[in-house]
Short mmCIF file of C-alpha atoms and ligand atoms in Angstrom, two decimals:
data_model
loop_
_atom_site.label_atom_id
_atom_site.label_comp_id
_atom_site.label_asym_id
_atom_site.label_seq_id
_atom_site.Cartn_x
_atom_site.Cartn_y
_atom_site.Cartn_z
CA MET A 1 94.51 79.16 122.40
CA LYS A 2 91.46 80.00 120.35
CA GLU A 3 90.69 78.04 117.15
CA PHE A 4 88.26 79.48 114.61
CA TYR A 5 87.71 80.52 110.99
CA ILE A 6 88.16 83.89 109.33
CA THR A 7 85.97 84.18 106.25
CA ASP A 8 87.14 85.67 102.97
CA ASP A 9 84.19 86.07 100.59
CA GLY A 10 82.70 82.73 101.70
CA ILE A 11 86.02 80.88 101.93
CA ARG A 12 86.72 79.74 105.50
CA LEU A 13 90.33 80.23 106.57
CA HIS A 14 91.44 78.13 109.54
CA ALA A 15 93.06 80.20 112.30
CA LYS A 16 94.60 79.72 115.74
CA LEU A 17 95.19 82.64 118.09
CA GLU A 18 97.56 82.42 121.07
CA MET A 19 97.73 85.20 123.66
CA PRO A 20 100.57 86.27 125.94
CA ASP A 21 100.17 86.64 129.71
CA GLY A 22 99.72 89.97 131.35
CA LYS A 23 98.31 93.25 130.09
CA ASP A 24 95.15 93.78 128.06
CA LYS A 25 96.74 95.23 124.91
CA TYR A 26 99.37 93.50 122.79
CA PRO A 27 101.03 93.71 119.43
CA LEU A 28 99.93 90.87 117.14
CA VAL A 29 101.95 88.89 114.63
CA ILE A 30 100.19 87.05 111.81
CA ILE A 31 102.14 83.93 110.80
CA VAL A 32 101.59 82.06 107.52
CA HIS A 33 102.99 78.81 106.06
CA GLY A 34 104.34 78.15 102.55
CA PHE A 35 103.37 76.14 99.44
CA THR A 36 101.97 72.73 100.57
CA GLY A 37 102.52 73.85 104.18
CA ASN A 38 100.26 74.29 107.18
CA MET A 39 100.16 75.93 110.61
CA GLU A 40 101.41 72.87 112.51
CA GLU A 41 104.85 72.72 110.88
CA PRO A 42 107.58 73.19 113.51
CA HIS A 43 108.97 76.38 111.95
CA ILE A 44 105.46 77.88 112.16
CA THR A 45 104.48 76.66 115.66
CA GLU A 46 107.89 77.62 117.08
CA THR A 47 107.68 81.10 115.57
CA ALA A 48 104.28 81.53 117.24
CA ARG A 49 105.65 80.23 120.54
CA ILE A 50 108.59 82.66 120.67
CA ALA A 51 106.33 85.55 119.65
CA VAL A 52 104.01 84.82 122.59
CA GLU A 53 107.07 84.53 124.83
CA ALA A 54 108.10 88.01 123.64
CA GLY A 55 104.70 89.42 124.68
CA TYR A 56 102.95 89.23 121.29
CA ALA A 57 99.65 87.65 120.36
CA ALA A 58 100.29 85.12 117.56
CA LEU A 59 97.69 84.47 114.87
CA ARG A 60 98.50 81.45 112.72
CA VAL A 61 96.40 81.18 109.56
CA GLU A 62 96.08 78.71 106.69
CA MET A 63 95.52 80.00 103.17
CA TYR A 64 93.25 78.69 100.39
CA GLY A 65 93.78 74.99 99.60
CA HIS A 66 96.07 74.40 102.58
CA GLY A 67 95.69 72.85 106.04
CA GLN A 68 92.09 72.91 107.25
CA SER A 69 91.05 75.94 105.22
CA ASP A 70 88.55 75.74 102.38
CA GLY A 71 89.54 75.29 98.75
CA ARG A 72 91.39 72.60 96.84
CA PHE A 73 95.18 72.72 96.68
CA ARG A 74 94.92 72.32 92.90
CA ASP A 75 93.01 75.59 92.60
CA HIS A 76 95.11 77.85 94.80
CA THR A 77 96.77 80.88 93.25
CA LEU A 78 98.61 83.87 94.65
CA TYR A 79 95.60 86.09 93.88
CA LYS A 80 93.51 83.88 96.17
CA TRP A 81 96.19 84.02 98.86
CA ILE A 82 96.41 87.82 98.52
CA SER A 83 92.64 88.11 98.91
CA ASN A 84 92.76 85.72 101.89
CA MET A 85 95.52 87.66 103.62
CA LEU A 86 93.82 91.02 103.09
CA ALA A 87 90.80 89.53 104.90
CA VAL A 88 93.02 88.25 107.72
CA VAL A 89 94.71 91.66 108.08
CA GLU A 90 91.32 93.36 108.27
CA TYR A 91 90.17 90.85 110.90
CA ALA A 92 93.35 91.35 112.96
CA ARG A 93 93.18 95.17 112.78
CA ASN A 94 89.70 95.10 114.23
CA LEU A 95 90.59 93.02 117.31
CA ASP A 96 90.23 95.38 120.26
CA PHE A 97 93.39 94.19 122.07
CA VAL A 98 95.73 94.80 119.14
CA THR A 99 98.25 97.62 119.26
CA ASP A 100 100.74 97.18 116.40
CA LEU A 101 100.41 94.61 113.64
CA PHE A 102 103.28 92.45 112.35
CA LEU A 103 103.28 90.01 109.42
CA CYS A 104 105.49 86.92 109.13
CA GLY A 105 105.44 84.18 106.50
CA HIS A 106 107.54 81.27 105.28
CA SER A 107 108.56 80.71 101.66
CA GLN A 108 105.49 81.23 99.43
CA GLY A 109 104.04 82.76 102.60
CA GLY A 110 107.15 84.99 102.69
CA LEU A 111 106.42 86.07 99.13
CA LEU A 112 102.86 86.80 100.27
CA VAL A 113 104.23 88.92 103.14
CA MET A 114 106.30 90.96 100.64
CA LEU A 115 103.28 91.54 98.38
CA ILE A 116 100.89 92.46 101.21
CA ALA A 117 103.47 94.78 102.82
CA GLY A 118 103.68 96.71 99.54
CA MET A 119 99.89 96.80 99.25
CA CYS A 120 99.31 97.93 102.87
CA PRO A 121 102.51 99.82 103.73
CA ASN A 122 100.87 101.79 106.54
CA LYS A 123 99.31 98.79 108.30
CA PHE A 124 102.39 97.02 109.66
CA ARG A 125 104.93 98.01 112.30
CA ALA A 126 107.34 95.52 110.67
CA VAL A 127 107.30 92.43 108.44
CA ILE A 128 109.27 89.16 108.58
CA PRO A 129 109.70 87.07 105.41
CA LEU A 130 111.34 83.69 106.20
CA SER A 131 113.14 81.95 103.28
CA PRO A 132 110.97 84.10 100.99
CA ALA A 133 110.13 82.45 97.64
CA TRP A 134 109.94 85.75 95.81
CA MET A 135 111.51 84.30 92.66
CA ILE A 136 108.25 82.45 91.85
CA PRO A 137 106.85 85.24 89.58
CA GLU A 138 110.21 85.70 87.82
CA ILE A 139 110.73 81.99 87.12
CA ALA A 140 107.07 81.58 86.09
CA ARG A 141 107.63 84.27 83.43
CA LYS A 142 110.81 82.50 82.28
CA GLY A 143 109.09 79.11 82.12
CA GLU A 144 109.99 77.23 85.25
CA ILE A 145 108.06 76.13 88.28
CA LEU A 146 109.15 73.81 91.07
CA GLY A 147 112.20 72.81 89.08
CA THR A 148 110.09 71.79 86.06
CA ALA A 149 110.40 73.55 82.70
CA ILE A 150 107.13 74.80 81.21
CA ASP A 151 106.25 76.81 78.13
CA PRO A 152 105.55 80.26 79.61
CA VAL A 153 103.12 81.13 76.78
CA ASN A 154 101.32 77.84 76.15
CA ILE A 155 100.75 77.12 79.80
CA PRO A 156 99.45 73.61 80.52
CA ASP A 157 95.95 73.39 82.06
CA GLU A 158 97.39 71.35 84.86
CA PHE A 159 100.79 70.21 85.99
CA VAL A 160 102.06 67.74 88.53
CA GLN A 161 104.89 68.18 91.00
CA ASN A 162 106.96 65.05 91.73
CA GLY A 163 104.02 62.93 90.52
CA GLU A 164 102.23 64.16 93.64
CA ASN A 165 100.76 67.66 93.89
CA VAL A 166 98.47 68.56 91.00
CA LEU A 167 98.26 72.29 90.36
CA SER A 168 96.17 74.27 87.88
CA GLY A 169 97.98 76.18 85.15
CA ASN A 170 96.20 79.23 86.54
CA TYR A 171 98.76 79.18 89.36
CA ILE A 172 101.41 80.06 86.76
CA ARG A 173 99.23 82.54 84.86
CA VAL A 174 98.68 84.45 88.10
CA ALA A 175 102.30 84.25 89.24
CA GLN A 176 103.48 85.68 85.90
CA THR A 177 101.60 88.95 86.58
CA LEU A 178 103.22 89.69 89.94
CA HIS A 179 106.13 92.13 90.16
CA VAL A 180 107.65 91.77 93.58
CA GLU A 181 110.28 94.51 93.14
CA ASP A 182 107.47 97.08 92.84
CA GLU A 183 106.02 95.93 96.17
CA ILE A 184 109.45 95.91 97.81
CA GLU A 185 109.82 99.54 96.70
CA ARG A 186 106.45 100.50 98.19
CA TYR A 187 107.20 99.24 101.72
CA LYS A 188 109.61 101.42 103.68
CA GLY A 189 109.11 99.97 107.17
CA PRO A 190 111.44 97.59 109.01
CA VAL A 191 111.96 94.13 107.50
CA LEU A 192 113.67 91.07 108.97
CA ILE A 193 114.60 88.35 106.48
CA VAL A 194 115.86 85.02 107.85
CA HIS A 195 117.33 82.56 105.35
CA GLY A 196 119.41 79.37 105.61
CA ASP A 197 122.48 79.40 103.37
CA GLU A 198 121.85 75.77 102.34
CA ASP A 199 118.21 76.30 101.35
CA GLU A 200 117.43 73.58 98.78
CA ALA A 201 114.13 75.13 97.59
CA VAL A 202 114.67 78.91 97.52
CA PRO A 203 118.27 79.90 96.79
CA TYR A 204 119.80 81.88 99.67
CA GLU A 205 120.81 84.57 97.17
CA TYR A 206 117.16 85.65 96.97
CA GLY A 207 117.19 86.46 100.68
CA VAL A 208 120.36 88.51 100.19
CA LYS A 209 118.90 90.35 97.17
CA ALA A 210 115.61 91.16 98.91
CA ALA A 211 117.47 92.55 101.93
CA GLU A 212 119.49 94.80 99.59
CA LEU A 213 116.41 96.05 97.74
CA TYR A 214 114.39 96.98 100.84
CA SER A 215 115.20 100.40 102.22
CA ASN A 216 115.16 99.15 105.83
CA ALA A 217 115.94 95.44 105.99
CA LYS A 218 118.10 93.22 108.12
CA LEU A 219 119.17 89.77 106.89
CA VAL A 220 119.97 87.02 109.37
CA THR A 221 121.78 84.11 107.72
CA ILE A 222 121.38 80.71 109.34
CA LYS A 223 124.59 78.88 108.46
CA GLY A 224 124.15 75.30 107.29
CA ASP A 225 120.39 75.46 107.38
CA THR A 226 117.67 74.27 105.00
CA HIS A 227 114.47 75.77 103.60
CA CYS A 228 112.41 74.82 106.69
CA PHE A 229 115.23 75.40 109.21
CA ASP A 230 115.51 71.66 109.96
CA ASN A 231 119.01 71.98 111.42
CA HIS A 232 118.92 75.19 113.48
CA LEU A 233 115.28 76.05 114.12
CA ASP A 234 116.28 77.61 117.44
CA GLU A 235 118.59 80.07 115.64
CA MET A 236 115.82 81.17 113.28
CA THR A 237 113.32 81.68 116.11
CA ALA A 238 115.94 83.46 118.26
CA ALA A 239 116.53 85.93 115.40
CA VAL A 240 112.78 86.57 115.06
CA GLN A 241 112.36 86.94 118.82
CA GLU A 242 115.24 89.40 119.12
CA PHE A 243 113.75 91.48 116.30
CA LEU A 244 110.27 91.44 117.90
CA LEU A 245 111.63 92.38 121.33
CA ASP A 246 113.07 95.57 119.85
CA PHE A 247 109.52 96.88 119.31
CA VAL A 248 108.18 96.23 122.81
CA ASN A 249 110.99 97.52 125.02
C1 FER B 1 108.93 76.99 93.23
C2 FER B 1 109.90 77.08 94.21
C3 FER B 1 109.53 77.21 95.57
C4 FER B 1 107.57 77.02 93.62
C5 FER B 1 107.22 77.15 94.96
C6 FER B 1 108.20 77.24 95.91
C7 FER B 1 105.31 76.73 93.03
C8 FER B 1 107.73 77.43 97.29
C9 FER B 1 108.12 76.70 98.29
C10 FER B 1 107.47 76.87 99.62
O1 FER B 1 106.55 77.68 99.78
O2 FER B 1 107.92 76.20 100.55
O3 FER B 1 109.24 76.87 91.90
O4 FER B 1 106.64 76.90 92.63
#
C-alpha cells in the first residue's frame, strides 16, 4: 500500500494505492467516498479489497474538505470535487502500469462518477456508481437539501445539517447548475449501479431510474440494505467483484 497526495491546483488530495500480486500491468479502479465520508469507511475499504482480489489496482482518494485532504468541509462544492476528480483521473492515466481505468464512487461520490463519466466518456472501461445521490441537483433546484427546505432563489449564505455539519450556500448554488441526465446521455460505456432497497438517504428509485436512463447499465439491488450497505456489505462487494472480473477474463 502506498499513501500519498495528488495535487489539484495546489489542493492536496489524500490517496492510497493498493496493488494486486502478479503481472506488471493492471487495470485500475479509482474509488471515492460520499458526502461527509472518507476512504476508511467499510464500504470503501471493502470495495478496494475485492478489486485487488480481482486483479485490479485500487486507488482510494478523498475529495476537497473530506478525510485527510485539504479544504474545509464547509467550503466543498461539486465543482471542486469535479476539478479534484479530473486531476485524479489524469494522475491515474499517467501511471505506467495502468491498462484500463475504472471509476467507482458512493453516494455523492456516485453522483461525481456519473458527472465525470459524461465529461470523459472515452477514458473509462466501465463505471460503478454505488447508491448514487444524483437527485442532489434536482432537489437543490426545487429547494431541498439533506431533508431541509430552503428557498432555491434566496439561498442562505450558510446552512447547518442536523445542528452539526455547516455548509456554505455555494454548495447549493453549484448543485443547482448540474444536469445529470445530460451526462448520463453522454456516457455509453458499461455501468454497474448497486443500490440497497431500504436506502434511507438516497431513495432506491434513483438507482432504478439511472439504470434505465443509461444505454448500457446493470442494476444490482441489495434487498434489505441501507445507504452504506450496513446489512449486506458482502453482497454489494460480490456484485462489484463479479462485474470487474468480466473485464479481466
Ligand atoms: C442530500 C441527500 C444525500 C444531500 C447529500 C446526500 C447534500 C449525500 C449523501 C452521501 O453522499 O452519502 O440532500 O445534500
